Amino acid sequence: MDLHAAQILKRQAELDELNAKLKTLELKAESRRPAQEVQLYAQLQDAQSRVTDVRRKIEELRTAGDKHWDEMKPKLEAAWNELRGSLERVEQNVR
């Protein structure tokens, strides 16, 4: 397995962990008051959208091959950072 494939697998595993965390946060959000719930669900939808975006970028990187790696990896990293920020906002509001 080459370095790029290993990095893709690592990101995929990390994404699976974040997605599981998102599911846990969704369950916690269900126990909130309706007013809080509306805001949380908007944040959860944003986070889920970002999970989908990261998953798409991982797949694009996987299929692009080595010649486009340097061009596409920063896009994945940017999407990854947006996802992490989105999840952090949800976590702050679920506590």
Short mmCIF file of N, CA, C and O in Angstrom, two decimals:
data_model
loop_
_atom_site.label_atom_id
_atom_site.label_comp_id
_atom_site.label_asym_id
_atom_site.label_seq_id
_atom_site.Cartn_x
_atom_site.Cartn_y
_atom_site.Cartn_z
N MET A 1 0.85 -1.18 0.00
CA MET A 1 0.00 0.00 0.00
C MET A 1 0.90 1.24 0.00
O MET A 1 1.81 1.35 0.80
N ASP A 2 0.61 2.15 -0.89
CA ASP A 2 1.44 3.35 -0.95
C ASP A 2 0.99 4.37 0.09
O ASP A 2 -0.04 4.21 0.75
N LEU A 3 1.78 5.42 0.22
CA LEU A 3 1.52 6.44 1.24
C LEU A 3 0.17 7.12 1.05
O LEU A 3 -0.56 7.33 2.02
N HIS A 4 -0.18 7.43 -0.17
CA HIS A 4 -1.46 8.11 -0.42
C HIS A 4 -2.64 7.23 -0.04
O HIS A 4 -3.59 7.69 0.60
N ALA A 5 -2.58 5.97 -0.40
CA ALA A 5 -3.67 5.05 -0.04
C ALA A 5 -3.78 4.92 1.47
O ALA A 5 -4.89 4.88 2.02
N ALA A 6 -2.66 4.87 2.15
CA ALA A 6 -2.67 4.77 3.62
C ALA A 6 -3.28 6.02 4.24
O ALA A 6 -4.06 5.93 5.20
N GLN A 7 -2.96 7.19 3.69
CA GLN A 7 -3.53 8.43 4.21
C GLN A 7 -5.04 8.48 3.98
O GLN A 7 -5.79 8.96 4.83
N ILE A 8 -5.47 8.00 2.84
CA ILE A 8 -6.91 7.96 2.54
C ILE A 8 -7.63 7.03 3.51
O ILE A 8 -8.68 7.37 4.06
N LEU A 9 -7.06 5.86 3.74
CA LEU A 9 -7.67 4.92 4.69
C LEU A 9 -7.73 5.51 6.09
O LEU A 9 -8.72 5.32 6.81
N LYS A 10 -6.67 6.22 6.48
CA LYS A 10 -6.65 6.84 7.81
C LYS A 10 -7.77 7.88 7.92
O LYS A 10 -8.50 7.91 8.92
N ARG A 11 -7.90 8.73 6.90
CA ARG A 11 -8.95 9.75 6.94
C ARG A 11 -10.34 9.11 6.94
O ARG A 11 -11.24 9.58 7.61
N GLN A 12 -10.49 8.03 6.18
CA GLN A 12 -11.78 7.34 6.15
C GLN A 12 -12.13 6.80 7.53
O GLN A 12 -13.27 6.94 7.99
N ALA A 13 -11.16 6.22 8.21
CA ALA A 13 -11.39 5.70 9.57
C ALA A 13 -11.73 6.84 10.52
O ALA A 13 -12.64 6.71 11.36
N GLU A 14 -11.01 7.95 10.42
CA GLU A 14 -11.30 9.10 11.27
C GLU A 14 -12.69 9.66 10.98
O GLU A 14 -13.41 10.05 11.91
N LEU A 15 -13.06 9.68 9.72
CA LEU A 15 -14.39 10.15 9.34
C LEU A 15 -15.47 9.24 9.92
O LEU A 15 -16.49 9.72 10.42
N ASP A 16 -15.25 7.95 9.89
CA ASP A 16 -16.21 7.01 10.48
C ASP A 16 -16.37 7.28 11.98
O ASP A 16 -17.49 7.25 12.50
N GLU A 17 -15.27 7.59 12.66
CA GLU A 17 -15.33 7.92 14.09
C GLU A 17 -16.12 9.21 14.32
O GLU A 17 -16.96 9.28 15.23
N LEU A 18 -15.86 10.22 13.50
CA LEU A 18 -16.59 11.49 13.65
C LEU A 18 -18.07 11.31 13.34
O LEU A 18 -18.92 11.92 13.99
N ASN A 19 -18.37 10.48 12.37
CA ASN A 19 -19.77 10.22 12.03
C ASN A 19 -20.48 9.52 13.19
O ASN A 19 -21.63 9.85 13.50
N ALA A 20 -19.80 8.60 13.84
CA ALA A 20 -20.38 7.94 15.02
C ALA A 20 -20.61 8.95 16.14
O ALA A 20 -21.63 8.92 16.83
N LYS A 21 -19.66 9.86 16.30
CA LYS A 21 -19.79 10.90 17.32
C LYS A 21 -20.99 11.79 16.99
O LYS A 21 -21.76 12.17 17.88
N LEU A 22 -21.17 12.10 15.72
CA LEU A 22 -22.31 12.91 15.28
C LEU A 22 -23.62 12.20 15.61
O LEU A 22 -24.57 12.83 16.09
N LYS A 23 -23.68 10.91 15.40
CA LYS A 23 -24.90 10.14 15.72
C LYS A 23 -25.20 10.21 17.22
O LYS A 23 -26.35 10.35 17.63
N THR A 24 -24.15 10.13 18.04
CA THR A 24 -24.32 10.24 19.50
C THR A 24 -24.86 11.62 19.87
O THR A 24 -25.75 11.74 20.71
N LEU A 25 -24.31 12.64 19.24
CA LEU A 25 -24.78 14.00 19.51
C LEU A 25 -26.23 14.18 19.08
O LEU A 25 -27.00 14.89 19.74
N GLU A 26 -26.62 13.54 17.99
CA GLU A 26 -28.01 13.61 17.55
C GLU A 26 -28.95 13.03 18.61
O GLU A 26 -30.02 13.58 18.87
N LEU A 27 -28.54 11.92 19.21
CA LEU A 27 -29.36 11.30 20.26
C LEU A 27 -29.47 12.22 21.47
O LEU A 27 -30.54 12.35 22.07
N LYS A 28 -28.36 12.86 21.84
CA LYS A 28 -28.40 13.79 22.97
C LYS A 28 -29.28 14.99 22.65
O LYS A 28 -29.97 15.52 23.53
N ALA A 29 -29.26 15.44 21.42
CA ALA A 29 -30.06 16.61 21.03
C ALA A 29 -31.54 16.34 21.16
O ALA A 29 -32.32 17.26 21.43
N GLU A 30 -31.95 15.10 20.99
CA GLU A 30 -33.36 14.75 21.09
C GLU A 30 -33.92 14.99 22.48
O GLU A 30 -35.13 15.14 22.64
N SER A 31 -33.05 15.03 23.49
CA SER A 31 -33.53 15.21 24.85
C SER A 31 -33.61 16.68 25.26
O SER A 31 -33.93 16.99 26.39
N ARG A 32 -33.34 17.58 24.36
CA ARG A 32 -33.36 19.02 24.66
C ARG A 32 -34.77 19.59 24.53
O ARG A 32 -35.65 19.01 23.91
N ARG A 33 -34.93 20.76 25.12
CA ARG A 33 -36.19 21.49 24.98
C ARG A 33 -36.39 21.87 23.52
O ARG A 33 -35.43 22.05 22.78
N PRO A 34 -37.65 22.01 23.09
CA PRO A 34 -37.92 22.32 21.68
C PRO A 34 -37.16 23.53 21.14
O PRO A 34 -36.67 23.50 20.02
N ALA A 35 -37.05 24.60 21.92
CA ALA A 35 -36.35 25.79 21.43
C ALA A 35 -34.87 25.49 21.18
O ALA A 35 -34.30 25.93 20.19
N GLN A 36 -34.27 24.73 22.08
CA GLN A 36 -32.86 24.35 21.89
C GLN A 36 -32.73 23.36 20.74
O GLN A 36 -31.76 23.38 20.00
N GLU A 37 -33.72 22.50 20.62
CA GLU A 37 -33.69 21.44 19.62
C GLU A 37 -33.61 22.00 18.21
O GLU A 37 -32.89 21.47 17.37
N VAL A 38 -34.32 23.07 17.93
CA VAL A 38 -34.33 23.66 16.59
C VAL A 38 -32.92 24.09 16.20
O VAL A 38 -32.44 23.79 15.11
N GLN A 39 -32.26 24.79 17.10
CA GLN A 39 -30.89 25.25 16.82
C GLN A 39 -29.95 24.05 16.67
O GLN A 39 -29.13 24.02 15.76
N LEU A 40 -30.09 23.09 17.55
CA LEU A 40 -29.23 21.91 17.48
C LEU A 40 -29.43 21.14 16.19
O LEU A 40 -28.47 20.69 15.57
N TYR A 41 -30.67 20.99 15.77
CA TYR A 41 -30.92 20.25 14.53
C TYR A 41 -30.34 20.98 13.32
O TYR A 41 -29.83 20.35 12.40
N ALA A 42 -30.38 22.29 13.34
CA ALA A 42 -29.75 23.05 12.25
C ALA A 42 -28.25 22.80 12.25
O ALA A 42 -27.64 22.59 11.19
N GLN A 43 -27.65 22.80 13.42
CA GLN A 43 -26.21 22.53 13.52
C GLN A 43 -25.90 21.08 13.14
O GLN A 43 -24.89 20.82 12.48
N LEU A 44 -26.76 20.17 13.54
CA LEU A 44 -26.54 18.76 13.18
C LEU A 44 -26.65 18.55 11.68
O LEU A 44 -25.86 17.79 11.10
N GLN A 45 -27.60 19.23 11.06
CA GLN A 45 -27.73 19.12 9.60
C GLN A 45 -26.49 19.69 8.91
O GLN A 45 -26.01 19.12 7.92
N ASP A 46 -25.97 20.77 9.44
CA ASP A 46 -24.75 21.36 8.88
C ASP A 46 -23.59 20.37 9.00
O ASP A 46 -22.86 20.14 8.05
N ALA A 47 -23.47 19.76 10.17
CA ALA A 47 -22.38 18.79 10.38
C ALA A 47 -22.55 17.59 9.46
O ALA A 47 -21.57 17.11 8.87
N GLN A 48 -23.77 17.11 9.30
CA GLN A 48 -24.00 15.95 8.43
C GLN A 48 -23.67 16.30 6.98
O GLN A 48 -23.10 15.49 6.25
N SER A 49 -23.99 17.51 6.57
CA SER A 49 -23.65 17.97 5.23
C SER A 49 -22.14 17.99 5.04
O SER A 49 -21.62 17.61 3.98
N ARG A 50 -21.44 18.40 6.08
CA ARG A 50 -19.97 18.44 6.00
C ARG A 50 -19.37 17.03 5.99
O ARG A 50 -18.36 16.79 5.33
N VAL A 51 -20.00 16.08 6.68
CA VAL A 51 -19.56 14.68 6.61
C VAL A 51 -19.68 14.20 5.17
O VAL A 51 -18.76 13.58 4.62
N THR A 52 -20.80 14.51 4.55
CA THR A 52 -21.02 14.10 3.15
C THR A 52 -19.97 14.74 2.24
O THR A 52 -19.43 14.08 1.35
N ASP A 53 -19.66 16.00 2.48
CA ASP A 53 -18.66 16.69 1.67
C ASP A 53 -17.28 16.05 1.84
O ASP A 53 -16.57 15.82 0.85
N VAL A 54 -16.91 15.74 3.07
CA VAL A 54 -15.61 15.11 3.31
C VAL A 54 -15.57 13.73 2.67
O VAL A 54 -14.58 13.35 2.03
N ARG A 55 -16.64 12.99 2.79
CA ARG A 55 -16.70 11.66 2.18
C ARG A 55 -16.51 11.76 0.65
O ARG A 55 -15.79 10.98 0.05
N ARG A 56 -17.15 12.77 0.05
CA ARG A 56 -17.02 12.99 -1.39
C ARG A 56 -15.57 13.36 -1.75
O ARG A 56 -15.02 12.86 -2.73
N LYS A 57 -14.96 14.21 -0.95
CA LYS A 57 -13.58 14.62 -1.22
C LYS A 57 -12.62 13.44 -1.07
O LYS A 57 -11.66 13.31 -1.84
N ILE A 58 -12.86 12.57 -0.10
CA ILE A 58 -12.02 11.37 0.07
C ILE A 58 -12.14 10.51 -1.18
O ILE A 58 -11.13 10.01 -1.70
N GLU A 59 -13.35 10.33 -1.66
CA GLU A 59 -13.56 9.50 -2.85
C GLU A 59 -12.90 10.13 -4.08
O GLU A 59 -12.28 9.44 -4.89
N GLU A 60 -13.01 11.44 -4.22
CA GLU A 60 -12.35 12.13 -5.33
C GLU A 60 -10.84 11.95 -5.26
O GLU A 60 -10.19 11.70 -6.28
N LEU A 61 -10.30 12.05 -4.07
CA LEU A 61 -8.86 11.87 -3.89
C LEU A 61 -8.45 10.45 -4.21
O LEU A 61 -7.43 10.21 -4.86
N ARG A 62 -9.26 9.51 -3.79
CA ARG A 62 -8.97 8.10 -4.04
C ARG A 62 -8.95 7.80 -5.55
O ARG A 62 -8.09 7.08 -6.03
N THR A 63 -9.89 8.36 -6.28
CA THR A 63 -9.99 8.06 -7.70
C THR A 63 -9.08 8.93 -8.57
O THR A 63 -8.80 8.57 -9.71
N ALA A 64 -8.61 10.04 -8.04
CA ALA A 64 -7.79 10.96 -8.82
C ALA A 64 -6.39 10.42 -9.08
O ALA A 64 -5.78 10.73 -10.09
N GLY A 65 -5.89 9.65 -8.15
CA GLY A 65 -4.55 9.11 -8.34
C GLY A 65 -3.47 10.09 -7.91
O GLY A 65 -3.72 11.21 -7.50
N ASP A 66 -2.24 9.62 -8.04
CA ASP A 66 -1.09 10.36 -7.54
C ASP A 66 -0.86 11.70 -8.24
O ASP A 66 -0.40 12.65 -7.62
N LYS A 67 -1.18 11.79 -9.51
CA LYS A 67 -0.84 13.02 -10.23
C LYS A 67 -1.65 14.22 -9.78
O LYS A 67 -1.23 15.36 -9.95
N HIS A 68 -2.81 14.00 -9.16
CA HIS A 68 -3.63 15.12 -8.68
C HIS A 68 -3.61 15.24 -7.16
O HIS A 68 -4.34 16.06 -6.60
N TRP A 69 -2.81 14.43 -6.50
CA TRP A 69 -2.78 14.40 -5.03
C TRP A 69 -2.51 15.78 -4.43
O TRP A 69 -3.24 16.25 -3.56
N ASP A 70 -1.43 16.42 -4.87
CA ASP A 70 -1.04 17.70 -4.29
C ASP A 70 -2.08 18.79 -4.52
O ASP A 70 -2.20 19.71 -3.72
N GLU A 71 -2.82 18.66 -5.59
CA GLU A 71 -3.86 19.63 -5.92
C GLU A 71 -5.12 19.42 -5.07
O GLU A 71 -5.76 20.38 -4.63
N MET A 72 -5.45 18.16 -4.80
CA MET A 72 -6.73 17.85 -4.15
C MET A 72 -6.64 17.72 -2.63
O MET A 72 -7.63 17.94 -1.93
N LYS A 73 -5.49 17.37 -2.10
CA LYS A 73 -5.36 17.15 -0.66
C LYS A 73 -5.70 18.39 0.16
O LYS A 73 -6.40 18.29 1.17
N PRO A 74 -5.25 19.59 -0.25
CA PRO A 74 -5.64 20.78 0.53
C PRO A 74 -7.16 21.00 0.58
O PRO A 74 -7.68 21.49 1.59
N LYS A 75 -7.86 20.62 -0.47
CA LYS A 75 -9.32 20.75 -0.47
C LYS A 75 -9.95 19.81 0.56
O LYS A 75 -10.90 20.17 1.26
N LEU A 76 -9.40 18.60 0.65
CA LEU A 76 -9.87 17.66 1.67
C LEU A 76 -9.58 18.20 3.06
O LEU A 76 -10.44 18.15 3.94
N GLU A 77 -8.38 18.72 3.27
CA GLU A 77 -8.02 19.24 4.58
C GLU A 77 -8.91 20.41 4.99
O GLU A 77 -9.31 20.52 6.14
N ALA A 78 -9.24 21.28 4.03
CA ALA A 78 -10.13 22.41 4.33
C ALA A 78 -11.52 21.91 4.72
O ALA A 78 -12.11 22.38 5.71
N ALA A 79 -12.04 20.95 3.97
CA ALA A 79 -13.35 20.37 4.29
C ALA A 79 -13.31 19.67 5.64
O ALA A 79 -14.26 19.75 6.42
N TRP A 80 -12.19 19.01 5.92
CA TRP A 80 -12.02 18.31 7.20
C TRP A 80 -12.07 19.31 8.36
O TRP A 80 -12.74 19.07 9.35
N ASN A 81 -11.36 20.42 8.22
CA ASN A 81 -11.34 21.43 9.28
C ASN A 81 -12.73 22.04 9.48
O ASN A 81 -13.12 22.33 10.62
N GLU A 82 -13.46 22.24 8.41
CA GLU A 82 -14.84 22.76 8.53
C GLU A 82 -15.73 21.77 9.27
O GLU A 82 -16.55 22.16 10.10
N LEU A 83 -15.56 20.49 8.99
CA LEU A 83 -16.32 19.45 9.68
C LEU A 83 -16.00 19.45 11.17
O LEU A 83 -16.90 19.41 12.00
N ARG A 84 -14.72 19.49 11.50
CA ARG A 84 -14.33 19.49 12.92
C ARG A 84 -14.94 20.69 13.65
O ARG A 84 -15.44 20.56 14.75
N GLY A 85 -14.88 21.86 13.01
CA GLY A 85 -15.47 23.06 13.62
C GLY A 85 -16.97 22.92 13.82
O GLY A 85 -17.51 23.32 14.85
N SER A 86 -17.63 22.36 12.84
CA SER A 86 -19.07 22.15 12.92
C SER A 86 -19.42 21.21 14.08
O SER A 86 -20.34 21.47 14.85
N LEU A 87 -18.67 20.13 14.20
CA LEU A 87 -18.91 19.18 15.29
C LEU A 87 -18.63 19.81 16.66
O LEU A 87 -19.36 19.56 17.62
N GLU A 88 -17.61 20.64 16.73
CA GLU A 88 -17.29 21.31 17.99
C GLU A 88 -18.44 22.23 18.42
O GLU A 88 -18.79 22.30 19.60
N ARG A 89 -19.04 22.93 17.44
CA ARG A 89 -20.18 23.81 17.77
C ARG A 89 -21.36 22.98 18.30
O ARG A 89 -22.02 23.37 19.26
N VAL A 90 -21.61 21.84 17.69
CA VAL A 90 -22.70 20.98 18.16
C VAL A 90 -22.39 20.50 19.58
O VAL A 90 -23.26 20.56 20.45
N GLU A 91 -21.17 20.05 19.80
CA GLU A 91 -20.80 19.54 21.12
C GLU A 91 -20.99 20.61 22.20
O GLU A 91 -21.46 20.31 23.29
N GLN A 92 -20.62 21.84 21.89
CA GLN A 92 -20.77 22.92 22.87
C GLN A 92 -22.23 23.15 23.23
O GLN A 92 -22.56 23.45 24.37
N ASN A 93 -23.11 22.99 22.28
CA ASN A 93 -24.53 23.24 22.53
C ASN A 93 -25.27 22.04 23.12
O ASN A 93 -26.35 22.19 23.66
N VAL A 94 -24.69 20.87 23.02
CA VAL A 94 -25.33 19.68 23.57
C VAL A 94 -25.03 19.54 25.06
O VAL A 94 -25.80 18.99 25.81
N ARG A 95 -23.93 20.08 25.49
CA ARG A 95 -23.54 19.96 26.91
C ARG A 95 -24.51 20.60 27.84
O ARG A 95 -25.25 21.43 27.63
#
